[in-house]
PDB file of C-alpha atoms in Angstrom:
ATOM      1  CA  MET W  14     123.945  87.347-161.537  1.00  0.00           C
ATOM      2  CA  ALA W  15     122.541  89.080-158.461  1.00  0.00           C
ATOM      3  CA  ALA W  16     120.973  85.812-157.303  1.00  0.00           C
ATOM      4  CA  ALA W  17     124.309  84.019-157.672  1.00  0.00           C
ATOM      5  CA  VAL W  18     126.076  86.667-155.627  1.00  0.00           C
ATOM      6  CA  ALA W  19     123.373  86.537-152.956  1.00  0.00           C
ATOM      7  CA  ALA W  20     123.729  82.738-152.739  1.00  0.00           C
ATOM      8  CA  THR W  21     127.505  82.905-152.306  1.00  0.00           C
ATOM      9  CA  ALA W  22     128.833  81.950-148.887  1.00  0.00           C
ATOM     10  CA  VAL W  23     132.321  81.802-147.423  1.00  0.00           C
ATOM     11  CA  GLY W  24     132.777  79.317-144.601  1.00  0.00           C
ATOM     12  CA  GLU W  25     135.450  78.694-142.043  1.00  0.00           C
ATOM     13  CA  SER W  26     138.532  76.793-143.150  1.00  0.00           C
ATOM     14  CA  THR W  27     137.798  73.534-141.372  1.00  0.00           C
ATOM     15  CA  GLY W  28     136.855  70.041-142.425  1.00  0.00           C
ATOM     16  CA  ASP W  29     133.541  70.383-140.571  1.00  0.00           C
ATOM     17  CA  ALA W  30     132.704  73.584-142.423  1.00  0.00           C
ATOM     18  CA  LEU W  31     133.570  71.918-145.719  1.00  0.00           C
ATOM     19  CA  ASP W  32     131.280  68.980-144.908  1.00  0.00           C
ATOM     20  CA  GLU W  33     128.490  71.419-144.013  1.00  0.00           C
ATOM     21  CA  ASP W  34     128.975  73.190-147.341  1.00  0.00           C
ATOM     22  CA  LEU W  35     128.846  69.903-149.231  1.00  0.00           C
ATOM     23  CA  ASP W  36     125.688  68.869-147.354  1.00  0.00           C
ATOM     24  CA  ARG W  37     124.078  72.165-148.347  1.00  0.00           C
ATOM     25  CA  LEU W  38     125.288  72.278-151.960  1.00  0.00           C
ATOM     26  CA  VAL W  39     125.492  68.685-153.230  1.00  0.00           C
ATOM     27  CA  ASP W  40     122.558  66.307-153.607  1.00  0.00           C
ATOM     28  CA  SER W  41     121.133  63.770-156.036  1.00  0.00           C
ATOM     29  CA  ARG W  42     120.436  66.535-158.613  1.00  0.00           C
ATOM     30  CA  THR W  43     124.125  67.515-158.762  1.00  0.00           C
ATOM     31  CA  GLU W  44     125.724  66.951-162.164  1.00  0.00           C
ATOM     32  CA  VAL W  45     129.080  68.768-161.974  1.00  0.00           C
ATOM     33  CA  VAL W  46     131.177  69.993-159.061  1.00  0.00           C
ATOM     34  CA  THR W  47     134.191  72.225-159.699  1.00  0.00           C
ATOM     35  CA  LEU W  48     136.863  72.507-157.008  1.00  0.00           C
ATOM     36  CA  ILE W  49     139.473  75.248-157.286  1.00  0.00           C
ATOM     37  CA  LEU W  50     142.291  74.739-154.812  1.00  0.00           C
ATOM     38  CA  ALA W  51     144.328  77.537-153.275  1.00  0.00           C
ATOM     39  CA  ARG W  52     148.096  77.458-153.472  1.00  0.00           C
ATOM     40  CA  GLY W  53     149.537  74.874-151.083  1.00  0.00           C
ATOM     41  CA  VAL W  54     146.369  72.812-150.588  1.00  0.00           C
ATOM     42  CA  ASP W  55     147.393  69.160-150.599  1.00  0.00           C
ATOM     43  CA  ASP W  56     146.011  66.879-153.322  1.00  0.00           C
ATOM     44  CA  SER W  57     144.696  64.558-150.600  1.00  0.00           C
ATOM     45  CA  VAL W  58     142.173  67.249-149.668  1.00  0.00           C
ATOM     46  CA  ALA W  59     140.769  67.204-153.207  1.00  0.00           C
ATOM     47  CA  GLN W  60     140.652  63.397-153.130  1.00  0.00           C
ATOM     48  CA  SER W  61     138.767  63.455-149.826  1.00  0.00           C
ATOM     49  CA  VAL W  62     136.311  66.078-151.070  1.00  0.00           C
ATOM     50  CA  SER W  63     135.790  64.114-154.293  1.00  0.00           C
ATOM     51  CA  ALA W  64     134.965  60.988-152.269  1.00  0.00           C
ATOM     52  CA  SER W  65     132.462  62.960-150.186  1.00  0.00           C
ATOM     53  CA  ILE W  66     130.826  64.281-153.348  1.00  0.00           C
ATOM     54  CA  GLU W  67     130.610  60.775-154.822  1.00  0.00           C
ATOM     55  CA  ALA W  68     128.833  59.599-151.653  1.00  0.00           C
ATOM     56  CA  ARG W  69     126.321  62.452-151.860  1.00  0.00           C
ATOM     57  CA  ALA W  70     125.842  62.490-155.651  1.00  0.00           C
ATOM     58  CA  PRO W  71     126.897  59.233-157.306  1.00  0.00           C
ATOM     59  CA  GLY W  72     127.781  59.849-160.924  1.00  0.00           C
ATOM     60  CA  ALA W  73     128.464  63.574-160.535  1.00  0.00           C
ATOM     61  CA  GLU W  74     131.511  64.783-162.447  1.00  0.00           C
ATOM     62  CA  VAL W  75     134.189  66.381-160.253  1.00  0.00           C
ATOM     63  CA  ALA W  76     136.708  68.735-161.866  1.00  0.00           C
ATOM     64  CA  VAL W  77     139.700  69.888-159.801  1.00  0.00           C
ATOM     65  CA  TYR W  78     141.872  72.882-160.698  1.00  0.00           C
ATOM     66  CA  GLU W  79     144.769  74.617-158.990  1.00  0.00           C
ATOM     67  CA  GLY W  80     143.788  78.267-158.774  1.00  0.00           C
ATOM     68  CA  GLY W  81     146.956  79.679-157.294  1.00  0.00           C
ATOM     69  CA  HIS W  82     145.013  82.021-155.000  1.00  0.00           C
ATOM     70  CA  GLU W  83     145.748  82.373-151.280  1.00  0.00           C
ATOM     71  CA  TRP W  84     142.240  82.380-149.780  1.00  0.00           C
ATOM     72  CA  PRO W  85     139.828  80.640-149.412  1.00  0.00           C
ATOM     73  CA  PRO W  86     141.472  77.210-149.453  1.00  0.00           C
ATOM     74  CA  ILE W  87     138.801  75.709-151.725  1.00  0.00           C
ATOM     75  CA  LEU W  88     136.291  77.343-154.039  1.00  0.00           C
ATOM     76  CA  ILE W  89     133.333  75.090-154.843  1.00  0.00           C
ATOM     77  CA  GLY W  90     131.050  75.451-157.844  1.00  0.00           C
ATOM     78  CA  VAL W  91     128.011  73.194-158.262  1.00  0.00           C
ATOM     79  CA  GLU W  92     125.841  72.644-161.323  1.00  0.00           C
ATOM     80  CA  ALA W  93     122.585  70.758-160.850  1.00  0.00           C
ATOM     81  CA  THR W  94     119.393  69.991-162.684  1.00  0.00           C
ATOM     82  CA  PRO W  95     116.543  72.389-161.816  1.00  0.00           C
ATOM     83  CA  ARG W  96     114.100  71.390-159.080  1.00  0.00           C
TER      84      ARG W  96
END
């Protein structure tokens, strides 16, 4: 658990920051990506993020949930095969 906490990062709330996070987190080893959207985040954001994930990790499963929280706008969880 300590390693997971140490690897946790919170980025700025911008499209560029989100793309940087996806570049860092998602690759060909990615199997599942979980997106938890904050209250008020438009569904089009999840669709755009899902398309970006598909481009980076074809075949990865993307699960989207509405979390109801205020901040951050999107929580991202990634499961991948070990290196």
